[in-house]
PDB file of C-alpha atoms and ligand atoms in Angstrom:
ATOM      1  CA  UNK D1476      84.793 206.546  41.460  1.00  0.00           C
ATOM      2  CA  UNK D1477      87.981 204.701  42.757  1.00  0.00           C
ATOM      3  CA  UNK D1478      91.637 207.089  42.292  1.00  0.00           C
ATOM      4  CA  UNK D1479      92.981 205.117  39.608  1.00  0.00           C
ATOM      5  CA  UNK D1480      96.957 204.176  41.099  1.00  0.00           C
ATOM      6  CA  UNK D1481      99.598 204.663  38.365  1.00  0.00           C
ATOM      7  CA  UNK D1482     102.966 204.305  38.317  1.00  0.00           C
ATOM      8  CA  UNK D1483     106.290 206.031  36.736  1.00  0.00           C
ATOM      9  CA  UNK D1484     106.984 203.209  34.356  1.00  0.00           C
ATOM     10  CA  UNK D1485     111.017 204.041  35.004  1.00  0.00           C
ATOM     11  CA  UNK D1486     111.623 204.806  38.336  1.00  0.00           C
ATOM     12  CA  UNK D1487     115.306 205.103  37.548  1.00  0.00           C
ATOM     13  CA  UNK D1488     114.782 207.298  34.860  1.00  0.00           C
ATOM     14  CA  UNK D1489     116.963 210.575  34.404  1.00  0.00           C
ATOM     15  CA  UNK D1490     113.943 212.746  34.038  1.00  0.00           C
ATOM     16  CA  UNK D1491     110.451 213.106  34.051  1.00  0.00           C
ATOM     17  CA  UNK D1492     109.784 215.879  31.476  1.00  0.00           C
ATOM     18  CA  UNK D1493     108.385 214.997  28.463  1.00  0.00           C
ATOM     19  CA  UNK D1494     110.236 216.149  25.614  1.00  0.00           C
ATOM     20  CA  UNK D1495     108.750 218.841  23.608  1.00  0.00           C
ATOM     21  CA  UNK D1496     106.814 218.248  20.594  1.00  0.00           C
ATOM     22  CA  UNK D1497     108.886 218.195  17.929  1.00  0.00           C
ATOM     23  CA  UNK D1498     112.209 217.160  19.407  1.00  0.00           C
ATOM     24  CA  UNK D1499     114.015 214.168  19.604  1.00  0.00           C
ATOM     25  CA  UNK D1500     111.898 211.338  21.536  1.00  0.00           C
ATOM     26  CA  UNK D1501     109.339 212.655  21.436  1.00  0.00           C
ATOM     27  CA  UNK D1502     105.440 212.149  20.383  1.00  0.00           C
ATOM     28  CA  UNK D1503     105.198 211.937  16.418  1.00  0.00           C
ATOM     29  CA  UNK D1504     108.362 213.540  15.985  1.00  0.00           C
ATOM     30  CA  UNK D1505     108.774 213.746  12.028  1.00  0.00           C
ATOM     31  CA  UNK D1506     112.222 211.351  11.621  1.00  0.00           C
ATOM     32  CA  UNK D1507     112.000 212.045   7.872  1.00  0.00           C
ATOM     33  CA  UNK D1508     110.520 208.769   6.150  1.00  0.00           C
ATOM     34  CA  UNK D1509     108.855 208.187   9.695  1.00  0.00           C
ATOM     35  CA  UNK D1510     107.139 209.473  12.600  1.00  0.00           C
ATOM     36  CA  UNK D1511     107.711 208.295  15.822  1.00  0.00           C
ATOM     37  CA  UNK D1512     104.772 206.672  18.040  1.00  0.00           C
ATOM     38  CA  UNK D1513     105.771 206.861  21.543  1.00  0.00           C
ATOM     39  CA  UNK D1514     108.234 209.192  24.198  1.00  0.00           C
ATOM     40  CA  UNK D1515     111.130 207.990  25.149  1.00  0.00           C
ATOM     41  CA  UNK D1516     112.374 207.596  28.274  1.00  0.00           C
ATOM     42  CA  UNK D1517     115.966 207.953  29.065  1.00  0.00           C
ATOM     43  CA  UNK D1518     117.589 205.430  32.060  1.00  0.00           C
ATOM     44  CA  UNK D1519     120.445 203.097  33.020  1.00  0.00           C
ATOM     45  CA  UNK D1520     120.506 199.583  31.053  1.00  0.00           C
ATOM     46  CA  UNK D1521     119.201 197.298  33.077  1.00  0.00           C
ATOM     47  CA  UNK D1522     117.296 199.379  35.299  1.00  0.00           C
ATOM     48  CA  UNK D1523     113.397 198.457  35.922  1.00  0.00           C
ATOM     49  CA  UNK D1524     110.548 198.734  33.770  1.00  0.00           C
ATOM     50  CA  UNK D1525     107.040 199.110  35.861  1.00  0.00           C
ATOM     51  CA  UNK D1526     103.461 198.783  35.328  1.00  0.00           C
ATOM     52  CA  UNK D1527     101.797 202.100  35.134  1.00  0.00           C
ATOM     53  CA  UNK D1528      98.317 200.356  36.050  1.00  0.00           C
ATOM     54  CA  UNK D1529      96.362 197.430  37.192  1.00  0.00           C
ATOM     55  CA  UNK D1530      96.524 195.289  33.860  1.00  0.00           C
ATOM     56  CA  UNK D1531      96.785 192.252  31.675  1.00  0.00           C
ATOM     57  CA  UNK D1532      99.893 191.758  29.231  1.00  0.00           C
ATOM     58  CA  UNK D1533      98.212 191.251  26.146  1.00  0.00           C
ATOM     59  CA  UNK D1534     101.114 190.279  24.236  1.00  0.00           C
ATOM     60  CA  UNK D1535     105.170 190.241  24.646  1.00  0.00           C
ATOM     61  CA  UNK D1536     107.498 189.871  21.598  1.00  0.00           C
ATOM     62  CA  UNK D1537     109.948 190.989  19.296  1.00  0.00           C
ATOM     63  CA  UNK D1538     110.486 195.010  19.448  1.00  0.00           C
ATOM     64  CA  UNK D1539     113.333 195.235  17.268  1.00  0.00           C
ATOM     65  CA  UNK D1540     115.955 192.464  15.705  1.00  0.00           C
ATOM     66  CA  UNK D1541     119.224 193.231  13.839  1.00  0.00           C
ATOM     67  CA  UNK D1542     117.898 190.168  11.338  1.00  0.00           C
ATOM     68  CA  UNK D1543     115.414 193.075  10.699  1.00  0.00           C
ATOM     69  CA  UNK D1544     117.825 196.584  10.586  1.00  0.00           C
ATOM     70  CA  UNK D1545     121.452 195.851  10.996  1.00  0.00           C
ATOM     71  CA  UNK D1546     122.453 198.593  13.637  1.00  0.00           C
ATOM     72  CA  UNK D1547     119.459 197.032  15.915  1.00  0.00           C
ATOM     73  CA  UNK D1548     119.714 195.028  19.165  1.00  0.00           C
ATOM     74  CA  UNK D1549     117.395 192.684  20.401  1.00  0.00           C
ATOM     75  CA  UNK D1550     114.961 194.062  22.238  1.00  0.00           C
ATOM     76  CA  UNK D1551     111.160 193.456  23.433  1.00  0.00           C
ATOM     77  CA  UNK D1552     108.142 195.001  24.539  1.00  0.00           C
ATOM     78  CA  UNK D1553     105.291 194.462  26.509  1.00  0.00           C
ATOM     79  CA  UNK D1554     101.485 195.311  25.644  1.00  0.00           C
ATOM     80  CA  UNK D1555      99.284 195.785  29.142  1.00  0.00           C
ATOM     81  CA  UNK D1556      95.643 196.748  28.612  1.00  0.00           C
ATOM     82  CA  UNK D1557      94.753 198.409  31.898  1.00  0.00           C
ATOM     83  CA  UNK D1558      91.845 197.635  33.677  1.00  0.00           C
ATOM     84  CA  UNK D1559      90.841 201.136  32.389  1.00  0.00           C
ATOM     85  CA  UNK D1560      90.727 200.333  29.045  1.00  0.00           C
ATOM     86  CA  UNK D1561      93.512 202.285  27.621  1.00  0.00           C
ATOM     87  CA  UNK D1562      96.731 200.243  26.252  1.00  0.00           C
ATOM     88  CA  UNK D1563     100.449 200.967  26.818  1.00  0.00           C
ATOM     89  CA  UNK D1564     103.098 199.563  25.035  1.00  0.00           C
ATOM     90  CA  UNK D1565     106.358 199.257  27.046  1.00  0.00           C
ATOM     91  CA  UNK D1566     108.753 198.538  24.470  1.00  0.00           C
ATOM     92  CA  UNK D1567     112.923 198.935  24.146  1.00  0.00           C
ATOM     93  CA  UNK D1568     113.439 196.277  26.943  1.00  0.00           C
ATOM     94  CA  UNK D1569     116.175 193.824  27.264  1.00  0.00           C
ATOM     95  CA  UNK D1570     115.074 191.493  28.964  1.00  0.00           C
ATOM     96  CA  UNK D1571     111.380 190.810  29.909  1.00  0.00           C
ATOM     97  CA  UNK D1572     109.672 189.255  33.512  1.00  0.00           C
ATOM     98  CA  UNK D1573     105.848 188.983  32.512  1.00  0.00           C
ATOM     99  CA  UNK D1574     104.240 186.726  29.815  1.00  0.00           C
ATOM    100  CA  UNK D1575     100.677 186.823  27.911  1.00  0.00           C
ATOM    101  CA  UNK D1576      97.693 186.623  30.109  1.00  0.00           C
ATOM    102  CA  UNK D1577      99.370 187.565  33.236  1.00  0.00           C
ATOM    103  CA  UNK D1578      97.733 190.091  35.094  1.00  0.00           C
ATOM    104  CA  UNK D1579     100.004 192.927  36.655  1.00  0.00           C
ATOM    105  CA  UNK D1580      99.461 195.639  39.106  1.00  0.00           C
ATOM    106  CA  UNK D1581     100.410 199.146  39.220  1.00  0.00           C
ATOM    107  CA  UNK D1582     104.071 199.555  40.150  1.00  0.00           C
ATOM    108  CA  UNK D1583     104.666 195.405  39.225  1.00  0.00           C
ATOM    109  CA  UNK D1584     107.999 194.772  37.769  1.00  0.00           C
ATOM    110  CA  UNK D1585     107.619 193.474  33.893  1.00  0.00           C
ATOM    111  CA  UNK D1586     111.129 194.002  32.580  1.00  0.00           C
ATOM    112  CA  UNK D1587     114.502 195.713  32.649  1.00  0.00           C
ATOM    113  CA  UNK D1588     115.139 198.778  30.051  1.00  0.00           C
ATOM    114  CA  UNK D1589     117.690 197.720  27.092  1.00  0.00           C
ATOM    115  CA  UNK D1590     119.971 199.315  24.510  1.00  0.00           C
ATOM    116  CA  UNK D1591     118.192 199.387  20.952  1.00  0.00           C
ATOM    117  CA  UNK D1592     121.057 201.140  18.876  1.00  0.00           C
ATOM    118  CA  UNK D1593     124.334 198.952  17.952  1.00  0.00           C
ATOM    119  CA  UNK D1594     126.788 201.653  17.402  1.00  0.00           C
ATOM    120  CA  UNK D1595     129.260 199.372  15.603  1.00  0.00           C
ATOM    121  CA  UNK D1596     126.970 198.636  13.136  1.00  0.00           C
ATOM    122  CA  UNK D1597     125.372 202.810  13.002  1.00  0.00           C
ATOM    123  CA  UNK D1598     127.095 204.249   9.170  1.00  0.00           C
ATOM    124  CA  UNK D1599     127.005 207.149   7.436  1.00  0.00           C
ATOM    125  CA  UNK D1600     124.185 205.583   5.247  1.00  0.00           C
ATOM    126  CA  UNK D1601     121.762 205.186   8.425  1.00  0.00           C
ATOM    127  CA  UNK D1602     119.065 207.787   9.061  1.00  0.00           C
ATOM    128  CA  UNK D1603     120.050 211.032  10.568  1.00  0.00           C
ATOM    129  CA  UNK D1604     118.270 210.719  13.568  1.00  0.00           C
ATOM    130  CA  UNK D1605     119.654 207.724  14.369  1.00  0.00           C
ATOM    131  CA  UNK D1606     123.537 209.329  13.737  1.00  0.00           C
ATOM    132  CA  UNK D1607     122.661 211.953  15.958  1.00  0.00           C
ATOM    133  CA  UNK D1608     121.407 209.579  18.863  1.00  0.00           C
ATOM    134  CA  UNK D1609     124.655 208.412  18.732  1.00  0.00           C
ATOM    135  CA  UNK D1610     126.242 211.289  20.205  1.00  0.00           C
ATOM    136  CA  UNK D1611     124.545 211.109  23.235  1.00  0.00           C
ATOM    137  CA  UNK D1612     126.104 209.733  26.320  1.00  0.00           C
ATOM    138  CA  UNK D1613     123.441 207.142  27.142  1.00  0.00           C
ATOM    139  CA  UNK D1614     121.677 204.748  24.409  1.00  0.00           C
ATOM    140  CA  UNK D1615     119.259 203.168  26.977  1.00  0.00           C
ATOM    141  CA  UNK D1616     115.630 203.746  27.333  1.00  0.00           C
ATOM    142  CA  UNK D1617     111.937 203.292  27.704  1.00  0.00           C
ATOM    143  CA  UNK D1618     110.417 203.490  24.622  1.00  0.00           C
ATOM    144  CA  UNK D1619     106.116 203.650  25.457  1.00  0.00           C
ATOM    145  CA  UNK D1620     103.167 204.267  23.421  1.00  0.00           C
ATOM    146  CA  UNK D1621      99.699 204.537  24.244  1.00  0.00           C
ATOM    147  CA  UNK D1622      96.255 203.372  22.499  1.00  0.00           C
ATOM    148  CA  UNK D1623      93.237 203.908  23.091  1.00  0.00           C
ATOM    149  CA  UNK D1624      92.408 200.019  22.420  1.00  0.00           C
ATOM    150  CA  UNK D1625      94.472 197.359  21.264  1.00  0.00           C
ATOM    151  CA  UNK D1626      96.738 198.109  18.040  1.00  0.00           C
ATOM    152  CA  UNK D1627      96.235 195.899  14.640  1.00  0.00           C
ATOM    153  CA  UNK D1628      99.426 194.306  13.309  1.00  0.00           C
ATOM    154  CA  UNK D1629     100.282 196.789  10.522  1.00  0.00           C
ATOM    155  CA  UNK D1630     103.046 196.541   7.928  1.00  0.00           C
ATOM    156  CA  UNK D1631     103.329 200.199   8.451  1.00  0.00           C
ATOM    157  CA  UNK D1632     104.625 199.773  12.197  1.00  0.00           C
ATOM    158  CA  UNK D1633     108.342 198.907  12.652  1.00  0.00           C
ATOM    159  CA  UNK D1634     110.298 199.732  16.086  1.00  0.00           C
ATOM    160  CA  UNK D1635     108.193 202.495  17.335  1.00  0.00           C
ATOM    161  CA  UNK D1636     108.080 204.248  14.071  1.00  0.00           C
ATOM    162  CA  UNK D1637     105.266 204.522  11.472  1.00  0.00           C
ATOM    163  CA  UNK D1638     105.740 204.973   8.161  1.00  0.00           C
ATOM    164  CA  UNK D1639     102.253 205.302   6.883  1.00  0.00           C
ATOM    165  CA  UNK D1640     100.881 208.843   6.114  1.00  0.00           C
ATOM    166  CA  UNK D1641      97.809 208.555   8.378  1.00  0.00           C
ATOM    167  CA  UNK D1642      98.297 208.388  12.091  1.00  0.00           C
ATOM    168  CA  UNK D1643      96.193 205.301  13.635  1.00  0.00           C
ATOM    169  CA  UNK D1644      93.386 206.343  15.103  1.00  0.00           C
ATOM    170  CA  UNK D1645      93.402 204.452  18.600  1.00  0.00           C
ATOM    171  CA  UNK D1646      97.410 205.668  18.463  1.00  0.00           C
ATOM    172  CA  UNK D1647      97.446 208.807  21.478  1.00  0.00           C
ATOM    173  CA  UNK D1648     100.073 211.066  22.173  1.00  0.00           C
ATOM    174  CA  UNK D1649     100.940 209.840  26.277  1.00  0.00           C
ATOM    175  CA  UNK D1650     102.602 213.450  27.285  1.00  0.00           C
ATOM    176  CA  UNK D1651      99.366 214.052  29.448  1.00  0.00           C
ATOM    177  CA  UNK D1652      98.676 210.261  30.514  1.00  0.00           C
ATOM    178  CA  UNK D1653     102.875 210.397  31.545  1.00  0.00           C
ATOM    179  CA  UNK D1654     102.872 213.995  32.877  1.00  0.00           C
ATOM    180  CA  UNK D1655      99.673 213.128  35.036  1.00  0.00           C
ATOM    181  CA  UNK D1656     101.539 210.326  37.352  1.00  0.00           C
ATOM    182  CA  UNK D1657     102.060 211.612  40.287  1.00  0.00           C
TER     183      UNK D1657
HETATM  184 ZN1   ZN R 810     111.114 205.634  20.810  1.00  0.00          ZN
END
């Protein structure tokens, strides 16, 4: 069988642990009225957003929108199914360089990393873990899920965070997937 390539999806990212379950940004970390469906990724604004593999976008849109939550920025993501069937989600980006039915490689460029959180607009009345993101130094990351095929539209989704009771089923926790790039 052919070595499947892969790529760190932030090369200028500050680190490449993957936060501990339970902790903040990481893998279905319980935000209260939510869960959260992906790991962040901590790195500059701006700074590139790879490929992991050899892919097709699937779909590019709307992550978040403050005509949705006020203390929101604009932000996309990008869904690539990879040519071995599993899906990521590269999502938190400011501005995005692929569109649907492209097909990418493993390290390809397909966006720069954005700034979800407007902190002028972050109150005493919005969630706690959002307040307490807000004392961090740096607001800017990779925000990336990973299915196991492509995921349904659900009313339950909204900006990474799920606020059904049951998990989806082709929803995966990527802290192995991540941790096994070399
Ligand atoms: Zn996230």
């Amino acid at each position: 069988m052919a070595v499947t390539l892969k790529h760190w999806p932030a090369p200028d990212s500050f680190s490449k642990n993957i936060p501990a379950t339970g902790s903040a940004g990481s893998f279905w970390e319980d935000r209260g009225d939510r869960r959260h469906c992906g790991i962040d990724i901590y790195a500059p604004a701006g700074s590139a957003a790879l490929a992991i593999e050899d892919g097709e976008v699937r779909d590019v849109g709307t992550f978040t929108t403050p005509e949705k939550v006020p203390y929101w920025n604009d932000t996309k993501y990008v869904l690539i199914e990879n040519k071995t069937g599993l899906v990521c989600r590269y999502a938190e980006l400011g501005q995005v360089a692929v569109e649907i039915g492209d097909q990418v490689k493993a390290g390809q460029l397909i966006g720069h990393i954005g700034i979800v959180l407007d902190m002028t607009k972050i109150t005493s009345d919005s969630p706690l873990y959002i307040q307490k993101l807000t004392k961090k130094q740096n607001l800017s990351m990779l925000h990336f899920e990973l299915y196991s095929s492509l995921p349904d539209d659900s009313s339950d989704y909204l900006g990474g965070n799920w606020f059904g009771d049951l998990r989806p089923e082709n929803l995966l926790n990527p802290g192995d997937y991540l941790s096994s790039i070399g």
